[in-house]
C-alpha positions as MATLAB code, in Angstrom:
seq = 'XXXXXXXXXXXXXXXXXXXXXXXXXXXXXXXXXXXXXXXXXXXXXXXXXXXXXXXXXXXXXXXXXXXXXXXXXXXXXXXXXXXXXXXXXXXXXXXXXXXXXXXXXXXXXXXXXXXXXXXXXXXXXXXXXXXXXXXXXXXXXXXXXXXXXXXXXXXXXXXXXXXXXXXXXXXXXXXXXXXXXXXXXXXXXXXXXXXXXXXXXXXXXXXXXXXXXXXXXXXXXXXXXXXXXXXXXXXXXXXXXXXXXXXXXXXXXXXXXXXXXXXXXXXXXXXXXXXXXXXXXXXXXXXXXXXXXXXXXXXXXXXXXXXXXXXXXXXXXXXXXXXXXXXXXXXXXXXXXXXXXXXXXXXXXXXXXXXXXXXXXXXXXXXXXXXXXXXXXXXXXXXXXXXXXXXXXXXXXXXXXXXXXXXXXXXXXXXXXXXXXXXXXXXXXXXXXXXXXXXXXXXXXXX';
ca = [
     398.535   71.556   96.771;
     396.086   73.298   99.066;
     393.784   71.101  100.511;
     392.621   67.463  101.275;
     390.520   67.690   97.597;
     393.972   68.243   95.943;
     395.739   65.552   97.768;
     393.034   62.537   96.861;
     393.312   63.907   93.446;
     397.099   63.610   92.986;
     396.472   60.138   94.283;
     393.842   59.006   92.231;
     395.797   60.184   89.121;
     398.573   57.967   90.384;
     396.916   54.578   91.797;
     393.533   55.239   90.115;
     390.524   54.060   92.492;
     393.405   51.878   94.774;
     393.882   55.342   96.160;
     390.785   55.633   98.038;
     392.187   52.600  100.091;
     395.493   54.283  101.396;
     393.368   57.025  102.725;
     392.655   57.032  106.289;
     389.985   59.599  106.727;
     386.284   61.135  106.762;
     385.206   61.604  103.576;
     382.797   61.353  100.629;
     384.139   61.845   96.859;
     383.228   62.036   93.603;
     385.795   62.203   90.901;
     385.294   62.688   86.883;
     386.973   61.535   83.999;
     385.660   61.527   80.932;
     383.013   59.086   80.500;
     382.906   57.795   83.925;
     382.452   59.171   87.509;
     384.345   57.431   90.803;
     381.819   57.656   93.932;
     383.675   57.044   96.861;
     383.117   56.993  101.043;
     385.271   56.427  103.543;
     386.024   53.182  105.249;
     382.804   53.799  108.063;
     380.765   55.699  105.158;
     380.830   58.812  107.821;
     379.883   61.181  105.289;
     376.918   60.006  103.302;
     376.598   59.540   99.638;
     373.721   59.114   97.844;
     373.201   59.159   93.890;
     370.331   59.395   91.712;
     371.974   58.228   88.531;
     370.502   58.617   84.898;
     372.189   57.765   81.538;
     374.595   60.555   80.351;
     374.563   62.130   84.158;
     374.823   61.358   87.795;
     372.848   63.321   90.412;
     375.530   63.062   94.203;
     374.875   64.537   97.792;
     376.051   63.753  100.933;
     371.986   64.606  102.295;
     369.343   62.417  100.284;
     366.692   65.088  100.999;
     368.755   67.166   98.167;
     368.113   64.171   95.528;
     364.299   63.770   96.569;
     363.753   67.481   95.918;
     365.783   66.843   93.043;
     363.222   67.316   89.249;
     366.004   65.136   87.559;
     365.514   61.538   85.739;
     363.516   58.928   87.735;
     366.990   57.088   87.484;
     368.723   53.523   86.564;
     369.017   50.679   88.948;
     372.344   50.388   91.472;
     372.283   46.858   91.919;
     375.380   47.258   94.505;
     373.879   50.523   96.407;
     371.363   50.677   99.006;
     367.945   52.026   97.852;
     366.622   55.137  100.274;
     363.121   54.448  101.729;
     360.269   56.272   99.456;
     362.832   57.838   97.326;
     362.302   56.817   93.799;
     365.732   55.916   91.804;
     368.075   57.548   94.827;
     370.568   55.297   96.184;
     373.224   55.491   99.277;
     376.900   54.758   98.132;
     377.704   51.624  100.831;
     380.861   51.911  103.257;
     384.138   51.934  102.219;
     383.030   51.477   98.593;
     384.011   53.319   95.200;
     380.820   53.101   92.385;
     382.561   53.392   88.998;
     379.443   54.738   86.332;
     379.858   54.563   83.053;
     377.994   58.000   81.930;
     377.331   56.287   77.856;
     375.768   53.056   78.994;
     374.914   53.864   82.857;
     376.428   50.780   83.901;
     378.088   50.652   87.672;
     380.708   48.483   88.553;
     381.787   48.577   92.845;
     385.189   48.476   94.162;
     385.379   47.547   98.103;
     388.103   49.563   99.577;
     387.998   48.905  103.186;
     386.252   46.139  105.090;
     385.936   44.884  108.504;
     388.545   42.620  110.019;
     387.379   38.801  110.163;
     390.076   37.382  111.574;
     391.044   37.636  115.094;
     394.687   38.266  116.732;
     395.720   36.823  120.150;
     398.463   38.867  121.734;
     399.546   39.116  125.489;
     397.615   41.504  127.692;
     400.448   44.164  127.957;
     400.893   44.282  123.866;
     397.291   44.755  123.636;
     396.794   47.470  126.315;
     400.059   49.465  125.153;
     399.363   48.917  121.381;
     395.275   50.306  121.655;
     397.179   53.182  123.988;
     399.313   54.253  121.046;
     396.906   54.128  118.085;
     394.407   55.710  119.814;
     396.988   58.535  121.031;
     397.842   59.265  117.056;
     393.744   58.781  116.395;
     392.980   62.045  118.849;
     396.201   63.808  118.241;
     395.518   63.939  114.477;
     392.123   65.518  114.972;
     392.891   68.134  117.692;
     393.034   71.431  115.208;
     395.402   74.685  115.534;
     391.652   76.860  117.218;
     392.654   76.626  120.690;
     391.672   73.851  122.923;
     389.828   71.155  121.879;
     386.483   70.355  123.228;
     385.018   66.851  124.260;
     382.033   65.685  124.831;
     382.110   63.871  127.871;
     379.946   61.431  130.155;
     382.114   60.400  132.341;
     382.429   56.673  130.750;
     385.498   55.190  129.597;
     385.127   55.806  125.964;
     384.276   60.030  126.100;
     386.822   59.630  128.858;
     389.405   58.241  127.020;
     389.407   60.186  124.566;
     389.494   63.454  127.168;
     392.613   62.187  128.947;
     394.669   61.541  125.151;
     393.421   64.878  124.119;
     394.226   66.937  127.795;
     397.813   65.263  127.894;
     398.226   66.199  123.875;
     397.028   69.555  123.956;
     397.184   70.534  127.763;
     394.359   72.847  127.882;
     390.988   70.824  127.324;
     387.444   72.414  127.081;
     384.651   69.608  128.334;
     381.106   69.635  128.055;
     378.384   67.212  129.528;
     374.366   67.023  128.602;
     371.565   65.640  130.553;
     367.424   66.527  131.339;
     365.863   67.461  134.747;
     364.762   63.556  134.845;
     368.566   61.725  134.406;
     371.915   63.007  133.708;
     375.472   61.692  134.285;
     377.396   65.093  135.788;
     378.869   63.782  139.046;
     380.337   61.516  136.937;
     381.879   63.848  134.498;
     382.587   65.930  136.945;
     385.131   63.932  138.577;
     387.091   63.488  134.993;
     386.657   67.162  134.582;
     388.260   67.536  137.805;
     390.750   65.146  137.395;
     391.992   66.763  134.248;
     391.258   70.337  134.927;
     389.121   71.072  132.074;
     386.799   74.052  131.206;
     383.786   72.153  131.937;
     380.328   72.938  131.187;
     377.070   70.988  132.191;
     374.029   71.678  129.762;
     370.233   70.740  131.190;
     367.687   70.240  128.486;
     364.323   69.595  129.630;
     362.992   66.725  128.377;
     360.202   68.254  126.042;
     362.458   70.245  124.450;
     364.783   67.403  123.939;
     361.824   65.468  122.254;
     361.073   68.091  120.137;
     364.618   67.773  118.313;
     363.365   64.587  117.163;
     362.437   65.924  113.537;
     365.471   67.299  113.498;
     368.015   64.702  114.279;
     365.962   62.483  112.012;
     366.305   65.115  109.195;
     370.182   65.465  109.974;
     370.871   61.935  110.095;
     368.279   60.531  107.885;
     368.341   57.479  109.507;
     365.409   54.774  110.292;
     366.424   52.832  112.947;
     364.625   54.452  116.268;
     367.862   52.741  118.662;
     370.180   55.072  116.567;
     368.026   57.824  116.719;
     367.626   57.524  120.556;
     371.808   57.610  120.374;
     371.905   60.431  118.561;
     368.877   62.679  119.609;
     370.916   63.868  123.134;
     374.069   64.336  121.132;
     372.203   66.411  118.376;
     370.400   68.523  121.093;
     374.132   69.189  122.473;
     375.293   70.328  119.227;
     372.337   72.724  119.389;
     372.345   74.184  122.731;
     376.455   74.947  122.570;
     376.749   78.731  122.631;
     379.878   80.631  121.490;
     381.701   80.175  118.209;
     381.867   77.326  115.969;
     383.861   74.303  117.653;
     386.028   70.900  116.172;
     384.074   68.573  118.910;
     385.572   64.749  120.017;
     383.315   62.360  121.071;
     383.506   59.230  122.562;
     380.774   57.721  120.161;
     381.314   54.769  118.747;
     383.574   52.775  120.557;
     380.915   49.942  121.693;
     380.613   48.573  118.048;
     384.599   47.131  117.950;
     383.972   46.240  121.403;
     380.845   45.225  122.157;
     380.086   47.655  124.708;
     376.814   47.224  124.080;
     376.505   43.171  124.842;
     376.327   42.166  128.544;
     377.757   38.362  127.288;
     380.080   36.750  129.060;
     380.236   33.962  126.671;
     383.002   34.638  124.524;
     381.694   33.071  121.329;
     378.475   34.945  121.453;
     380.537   38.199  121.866;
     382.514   37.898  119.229;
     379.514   36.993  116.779;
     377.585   40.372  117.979;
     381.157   42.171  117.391;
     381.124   40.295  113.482;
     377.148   41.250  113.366;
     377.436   44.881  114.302;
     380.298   45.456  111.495;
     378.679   43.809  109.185;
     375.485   46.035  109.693;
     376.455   49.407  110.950;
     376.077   50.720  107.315;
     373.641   53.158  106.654;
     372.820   54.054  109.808;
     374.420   57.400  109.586;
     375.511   57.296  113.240;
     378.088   59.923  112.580;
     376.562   62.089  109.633;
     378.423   65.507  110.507;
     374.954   67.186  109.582;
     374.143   66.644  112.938;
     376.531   68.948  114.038;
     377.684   71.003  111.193;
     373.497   72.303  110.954;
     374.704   73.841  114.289;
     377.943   75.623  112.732;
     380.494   72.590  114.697;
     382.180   69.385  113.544;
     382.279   66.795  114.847;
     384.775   64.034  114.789;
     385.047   60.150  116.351;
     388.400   58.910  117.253;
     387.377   55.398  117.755;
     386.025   55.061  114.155;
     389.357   56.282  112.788;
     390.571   53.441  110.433;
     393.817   52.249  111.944;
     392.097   52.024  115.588;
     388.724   50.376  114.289;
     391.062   47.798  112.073;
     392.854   46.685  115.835;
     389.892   47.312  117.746;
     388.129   44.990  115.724;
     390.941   42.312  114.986;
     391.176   41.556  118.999;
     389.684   38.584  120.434;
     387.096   38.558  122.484;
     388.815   37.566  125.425;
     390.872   40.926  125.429;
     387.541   42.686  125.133;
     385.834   40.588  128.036;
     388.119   40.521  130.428;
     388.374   39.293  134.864;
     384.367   40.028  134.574;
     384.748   43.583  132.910;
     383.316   44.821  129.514;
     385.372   46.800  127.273;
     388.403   45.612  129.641;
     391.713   46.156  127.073;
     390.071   49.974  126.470;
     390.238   50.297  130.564;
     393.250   48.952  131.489;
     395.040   50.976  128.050;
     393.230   54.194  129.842;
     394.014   53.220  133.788;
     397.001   55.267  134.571;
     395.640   58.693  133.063;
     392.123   58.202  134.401;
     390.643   57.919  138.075;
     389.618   54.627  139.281;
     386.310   55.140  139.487;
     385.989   56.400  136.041;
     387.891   53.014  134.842;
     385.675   50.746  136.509;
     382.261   52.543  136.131;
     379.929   49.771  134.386;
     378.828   51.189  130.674;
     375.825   53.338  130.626;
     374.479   54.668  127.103;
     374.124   57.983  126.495;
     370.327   57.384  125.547;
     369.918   56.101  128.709;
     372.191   58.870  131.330;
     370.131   61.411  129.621;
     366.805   59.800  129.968;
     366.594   59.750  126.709;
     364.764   56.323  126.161;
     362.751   56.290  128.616;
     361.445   60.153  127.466;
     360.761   58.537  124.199;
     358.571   55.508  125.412;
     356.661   57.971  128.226;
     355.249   60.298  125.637;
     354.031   56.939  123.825;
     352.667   55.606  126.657;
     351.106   58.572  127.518;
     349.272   58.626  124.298;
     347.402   55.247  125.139;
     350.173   52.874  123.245;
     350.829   49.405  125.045;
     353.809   48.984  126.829;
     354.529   45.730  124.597;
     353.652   47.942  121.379;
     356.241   50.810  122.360;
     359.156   49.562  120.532;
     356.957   48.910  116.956;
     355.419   52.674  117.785;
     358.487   54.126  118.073;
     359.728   52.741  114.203;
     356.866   54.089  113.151;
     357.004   57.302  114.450;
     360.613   57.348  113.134;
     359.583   56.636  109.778;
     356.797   59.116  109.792;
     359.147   61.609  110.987;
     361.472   60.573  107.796;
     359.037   60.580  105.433;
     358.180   64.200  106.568;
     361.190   65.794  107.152;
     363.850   63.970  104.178;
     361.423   62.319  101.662;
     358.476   65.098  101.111;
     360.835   68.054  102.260;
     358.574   69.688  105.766;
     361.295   71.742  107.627;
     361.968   70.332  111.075;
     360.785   73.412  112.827;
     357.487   72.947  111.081;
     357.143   69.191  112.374;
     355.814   68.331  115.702;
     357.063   65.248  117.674;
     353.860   65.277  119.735;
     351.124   64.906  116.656;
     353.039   62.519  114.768;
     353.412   60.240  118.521;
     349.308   61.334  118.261;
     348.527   59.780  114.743;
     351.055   56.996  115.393;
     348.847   55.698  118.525;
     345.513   56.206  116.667;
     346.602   54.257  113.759;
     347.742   51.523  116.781;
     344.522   51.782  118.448;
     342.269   51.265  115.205;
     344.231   48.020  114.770;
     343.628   46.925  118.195;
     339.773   47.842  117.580;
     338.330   45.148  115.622;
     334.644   46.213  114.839;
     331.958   43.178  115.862;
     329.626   42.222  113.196;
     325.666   42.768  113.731;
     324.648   39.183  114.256;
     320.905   37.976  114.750;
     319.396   37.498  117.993;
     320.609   34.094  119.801;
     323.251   33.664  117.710;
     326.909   32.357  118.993;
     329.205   35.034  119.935;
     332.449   35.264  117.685;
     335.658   36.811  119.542;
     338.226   38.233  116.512;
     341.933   38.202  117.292;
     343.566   40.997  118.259;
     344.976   42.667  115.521;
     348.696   42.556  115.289;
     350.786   45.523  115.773;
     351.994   48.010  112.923;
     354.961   46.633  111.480;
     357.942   48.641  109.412;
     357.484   49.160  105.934;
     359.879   47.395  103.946;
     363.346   48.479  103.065;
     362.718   51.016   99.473;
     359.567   51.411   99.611;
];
């Protein structure tokens, strides 16, 4: 055997589609035998799948903008797959899933392979800590490469943190690199973990126009919809971009507020829990960790908190290990306290969207274009799904897309809503006042 491709194969021909479920990797698949074709993702669907499937073939790529520039059949209906947005017959293979399609009568039967955990485990505090400590360890060890040092993307948080310190102490030389604009940026703060380890570290300013203007592009890498994710991504994508040098295996630190709900400031344990069991039930399809977004760049990318083993005991842990003597993300912390400095351990969570000014870039430029402070957060779906529609659905290269006239016809289309017309009334007649008109709202999911 030579490769990964030969290794799922000698499995499937031995435990048929139960083989995608002893796999703990990053991964899309598609596997043929004779009348039928196996779709498969991985357990966090990191590498998109989409299909376009058609009676006697199926159309697969990991990028739906392949399928929409695609002349083939119009396609049959996938009642167990996620129609794409504006993309007649193309649908995304969900998470941890295998689609089995019969080629003769197109029919498609779905196998779940991997699922989030439901339950919950109560252990001691020192079990927990040492337990996340060791699969976490194997999680970054596994992913480090033979190229020379690894390189991390780092904030200076816990989670890019973390994963710095497991991946210094396994591979003693460590290469670090931090992002941020002229407006916000979190480099003191990664420069003490830099220091601390005695990385190679590198801080990268963007200004902020230029990060904005990445937009189409992280859009068209990640061919996602939801504008949060995009803000989440667009710094990391710009990174990607603006490394120099040769092609690099990149950690990041992404990811980790899902299982732990970094995200929530709830100190009601029941309520944290339920935005824990609502986050993995809907992180699918949001592409957070498409490796287009790096590999368009010549790097990869890869997410040691999304592995499978430490997202299955991330996830299983009870709230009260994850809110903890008045501290978010506390079991992560205290697992990471002897190989980090204290100030790194106890720094409060910051997003990346918002230590790179990311956000509040976004909702300026809106602003700026006349849209309502109260109307920024619909504007900014709709720019995002402009910006999709452009770049994945009708095929407009990224370069070739401006963030700043879309943002333009996005807060025109606002204002004419606001801008209710009066009627011409006679002379002496009673004044009628119209209701504002509501805000533009998403389009539906498929259309």
């Amino acid at each position: 055997m030579t490769g990964d491709a030969d290794l799922l194969l000698q499995l499937f021909h031995r435990y048929g589609i139960h083989a995608f479920r002893l796999v703990n990797g990053r991964y899309a698949a598609t596997v043929a035998t004779g009348q039928c074709v196996y779709l498969a993702t991985d357990h966090a669907g990191s590498v998109p799948l989409y299909i376009r499937p058609g009676r006697g073939e199926v159309f697969a790529s990991t990028e739906a903008k392949t399928l929409a520039r695609h002349g083939g059949p119009m396609g049959l209906p996938v009642p167990s797959a996620r129609r794409v947005r504006r993309l007649a017959g193309v649908y995304q293979v969900p998470a941890g899933t295998v689609l089995a399609i019969d080629l003769k009568t197109g029919t498609t039967d779905a196998h779940r392979t991997w699922a989030p955990a439901l339950s919950r485990r109560i252990v001691d505090e020192d079990e927990a800590v040492q337990s996340l400590r060791e699969v976490l360890d194997t999680a970054v060890r596994s992913r480090l490469g033979q190229d020379g040092p690894p390189l991390v993307v780092l904030s200076g948080g816990i989670d890019s943190s973390g994963v710095a310190a497991l991946a210094h102490r396994a591979a003693g030389a460590l290469d670090t690199v931090s992002m941020g604009t002229e407006t916000s940026d979190e480099f003191p703060q990664a420069r003490v973990v830099a220091e601390h380890l005695g990385s190679h570290h590198r801080e990268l300013t963007l200004q902020t126009s230029d990060l904005l203007a990445r937009l189409p592009h992280t859009i068209w890498a990640a061919e996602s919809l939801d504008p949060d994710i995009i803000e989440y991504l667009l710094p990391l994508n710009s990174l990607y971009g603006t490394l120099k040098g040769p092609q690099r295996r990149i950690l990041t630190g992404y990811g980790a507020d899902i299982p732990l709900a970094g995200m929530h400031r709830e100190d009601r344990l029941p309520d944290l829990d339920s935005a824990v069991a609502y986050d993995m039930e809907t992180f699918d399809g949001l592409n957070e960790m498409s490796p287009v977004l790096s590999t368009m760049y010549g790097h990869w990318t890869t997410h040691p908190y999304w592995d499978r083993e430490v997202l299955d005991h991330l996830v299983s842990l009870e709230a009260g290990l994850k809110r903890r003597y008045g501290r978010d993300k506390w079991v992560l912390r205290a697992a990471m306290a002897e190989l980090l400095p204290h100030e790194t351990v106890t720094r409060p969570k910051l997003g990346v969207h918002e230590g790179s000014g990311t956000t509040s870039a976004f909702s300026l430029i809106l602003t700026e274009h006349g849209v309502p402070e109260e109307s920024v957060p619909s504007a900014k779906r709709q720019v995002v799904q402009e910006l999709f529609d452009r770049t994945v659905v009708n095929g407009e290269h990224p370069d070739h897309v401006s963030t700043w006239d879309v943002v333009g016809e996005v807060a025109d289309q606002l204002k004419e809503r606001r801008t209710v017309p009066s009627a011409r009334r006679p002379v002496g007649s009673p004044q009628l006042h119209a209701a504002p008109a509501p805000g533009l709202q998403p389009a539906p999911e498929g259309d």
